[in-house]
Coordinates of C-alpha atoms in Angstrom, one line a residue:
M293 CA -15.7 18.3 0.0
T294 CA -13.2 18.3 -2.7
P295 CA -9.6 18.5 -2.2
T296 CA -9.5 22.0 -3.9
A297 CA -12.5 22.9 -1.6
T298 CA -10.9 21.6 1.6
S299 CA -7.2 23.5 0.8
A300 CA -9.3 26.5 0.0
S301 CA -11.3 26.4 3.4
Q302 CA -8.1 26.1 5.3
A303 CA -6.2 28.7 3.4
L304 CA -8.9 31.0 4.6
D305 CA -8.4 29.9 7.9
A306 CA -4.6 29.9 7.7
V307 CA -2.6 31.8 10.6
P308 CA 1.0 33.3 10.2
G309 CA 3.3 31.3 12.1
V310 CA 1.4 28.0 12.4
S311 CA 3.4 25.0 11.2
V312 CA 1.8 21.8 9.5
R313 CA 3.5 20.2 12.5
L314 CA 1.6 22.3 15.1
S315 CA -1.8 22.2 13.1
R316 CA -1.4 18.1 13.4
L317 CA -0.7 18.4 17.1
A318 CA -3.7 20.5 17.4
T319 CA -5.7 17.9 15.6
L320 CA -4.5 15.2 17.4
A321 CA -5.1 17.1 20.7
S322 CA -8.8 17.3 19.6
L323 CA -9.0 13.6 18.6
T324 CA -7.8 12.4 22.2
V325 CA -11.0 12.9 23.6
L326 CA -13.0 10.7 20.9
P327 CA -12.3 7.0 22.2
S328 CA -13.4 7.8 25.7
C329 CA -16.5 9.9 24.3
V330 CA -17.4 6.8 22.3
W331 CA -17.0 4.3 25.2
R332 CA -19.2 6.7 27.3
L333 CA -22.1 6.7 24.6
A334 CA -21.6 3.2 24.4
I335 CA -22.9 2.9 27.9
A336 CA -25.5 5.6 27.3
V337 CA -27.2 3.4 24.8
G338 CA -27.0 0.4 26.8
I339 CA -24.3 -1.6 25.3
P340 CA -22.7 -3.6 28.2
M341 CA -19.0 -2.3 28.9
G342 CA -18.1 -4.7 31.7
W343 CA -19.4 -3.0 34.9
G344 CA -21.0 -5.2 37.3
P345 CA -25.0 -4.8 38.6
G346 CA -23.7 -3.0 41.4
S347 CA -22.2 -0.1 39.5
D348 CA -24.0 2.9 38.3
L349 CA -22.7 2.2 35.0
H350 CA -24.2 -1.0 34.7
H351 CA -26.1 -1.5 31.3
S352 CA -29.1 -2.4 33.1
Y353 CA -29.7 1.7 33.8
Y354 CA -29.3 2.6 30.3
P355 CA -30.6 4.0 28.1
G356 CA -32.9 6.2 30.5
R357 CA -32.7 9.5 32.1
E358 CA -29.1 8.6 33.1
S359 CA -28.1 8.6 29.8
L360 CA -28.6 12.2 29.4
V361 CA -25.7 13.0 32.0
L362 CA -23.4 11.0 29.9
V363 CA -24.4 12.5 26.8
F364 CA -24.0 16.0 28.3
V365 CA -20.4 14.9 29.6
T366 CA -19.6 13.7 26.2
L367 CA -20.7 16.8 24.8
L368 CA -18.7 19.2 26.9
Q369 CA -15.7 16.9 26.7
E370 CA -15.8 17.2 22.8
G371 CA -16.4 20.7 22.8
L372 CA -13.4 21.2 25.3
G373 CA -11.4 19.1 23.0
L374 CA -12.3 20.9 19.6
L375 CA -11.2 24.2 21.3
S376 CA -7.9 23.3 21.2
L377 CA -7.9 23.9 17.1
G378 CA -8.5 27.5 18.1
L379 CA -5.1 27.6 19.3
V380 CA -3.8 27.1 15.6
R381 CA -7.1 28.5 13.5
R382 CA -7.6 32.1 12.9
W383 CA -11.1 31.7 15.0
G384 CA -8.7 31.6 18.1
E385 CA -7.4 34.9 17.2
E386 CA -10.3 36.8 16.0
L387 CA -14.1 36.3 16.6
P388 CA -15.9 35.1 13.8
R389 CA -17.8 37.9 11.7
W390 CA -21.2 36.1 12.1
I391 CA -21.1 36.7 15.9
P392 CA -23.5 39.8 16.8
R393 CA -21.7 42.8 17.8
L394 CA -18.3 41.1 18.5
G395 CA -17.7 39.6 15.3
G396 CA -14.1 40.5 13.7
R397 CA -12.9 41.5 17.2
R398 CA -9.2 40.4 18.0
I399 CA -9.1 38.0 20.8
P400 CA -6.4 39.2 23.5
P401 CA -3.8 36.6 23.7
L402 CA -4.4 35.8 27.6
V403 CA -8.0 35.2 27.1
A404 CA -6.9 32.0 25.0
V405 CA -3.3 31.2 26.9
V406 CA -4.7 31.3 30.4
P407 CA -7.5 28.7 30.3
A408 CA -5.5 26.7 28.0
A409 CA -2.6 26.6 30.2
L410 CA -4.7 26.1 33.1
G411 CA -6.5 23.3 31.5
A412 CA -3.4 21.7 30.4
L413 CA -2.0 21.6 33.6
A414 CA -5.4 20.3 35.2
L415 CA -6.0 17.7 32.6
T416 CA -2.3 16.3 32.9
A417 CA -2.8 16.3 36.5
V418 CA -6.3 14.6 36.6
T419 CA -5.2 12.0 34.0
C420 CA -1.7 10.9 35.4
L421 CA -3.2 10.5 38.7
G422 CA -6.2 8.4 37.5
A423 CA -3.6 6.3 35.4
M424 CA -1.8 5.8 38.4
T425 CA -4.4 4.9 40.7
W426 CA -6.9 3.0 38.5
N427 CA -5.5 -0.5 39.5
E428 CA -6.3 0.3 43.2
V429 CA -9.6 1.7 42.2
N430 CA -10.4 -1.2 40.2
A431 CA -9.1 -3.8 42.8
A432 CA -11.3 -2.1 45.3
N433 CA -14.6 -2.0 43.1
P434 CA -15.9 -5.6 42.5
D435 CA -18.2 -4.3 40.0
A436 CA -15.6 -2.5 37.9
P437 CA -14.7 -4.1 34.4
T438 CA -12.2 -6.9 34.1
G439 CA -10.8 -9.0 31.4
P440 CA -11.5 -8.0 27.5
A441 CA -13.9 -4.9 28.9
L442 CA -11.0 -3.6 31.1
W443 CA -8.8 -3.5 28.0
I444 CA -11.3 -1.6 26.1
F445 CA -11.7 0.9 29.0
N446 CA -8.1 1.5 29.2
L447 CA -7.7 1.7 25.5
S448 CA -10.3 4.4 25.5
Y449 CA -9.0 6.4 28.2
A450 CA -5.2 6.0 27.5
P451 CA -5.4 8.6 24.7
L452 CA -6.5 11.2 27.5
L453 CA -3.1 11.1 28.8
L454 CA -2.1 13.3 25.9
W455 CA -4.6 15.8 25.9
G456 CA -2.9 18.2 28.6
P457 CA 0.8 18.0 27.4
L458 CA -0.4 18.4 24.0
L459 CA -2.6 21.4 25.0
G460 CA 0.3 23.0 27.0
V461 CA 2.7 22.7 23.8
L462 CA -0.3 24.5 22.0
A463 CA -0.8 27.0 24.5
V464 CA 3.2 28.0 24.5
A465 CA 2.9 28.2 20.8
Y466 CA 0.3 30.2 20.6
W467 CA 1.7 32.7 23.3
R468 CA 4.9 32.8 21.4
R469 CA 3.0 33.4 17.8
R470 CA 0.8 36.1 19.0
R471 CA 3.7 38.0 20.7
V472 CA 5.6 37.7 17.2
H473 CA 2.6 38.3 14.9
G474 CA 0.3 40.2 17.2

């Protein structure tokens, strides 16, 4: 896409009351899932990621049927991450016209705010708990990654710590904007 085409498509999707900063936060929120998804897909195609032979994530099990589960989880996580963008885009306030029977209808604010707020709380709790207990889990599992593989794992999953709080900020901003702008 050319810069003019990109700015034109963004103008069509512009929502009153959404700042550039808020739009960037939504983009960042949607990107926080990407590193862990890439890490998971690497396992799915059989790339060794440091898990020992006693682990279900050992590369000898992949690719195979088990890869489908990892791909499904990745697609689900990516889809949920991309929904963060709906809190700052037109399609998060009005259903796209191409949807049969429902296209063009306004989305009631609570339909977006409640799942976003609950998701933000759940994500924050799960990722913080995971970060606090990972060393204990890792120490108890002799087949868990160590050394450089552990660093790659940590770097892949660390961005998820931002997803919940960013989603919370976006949910509050969406609620406020929809109360003011309708």
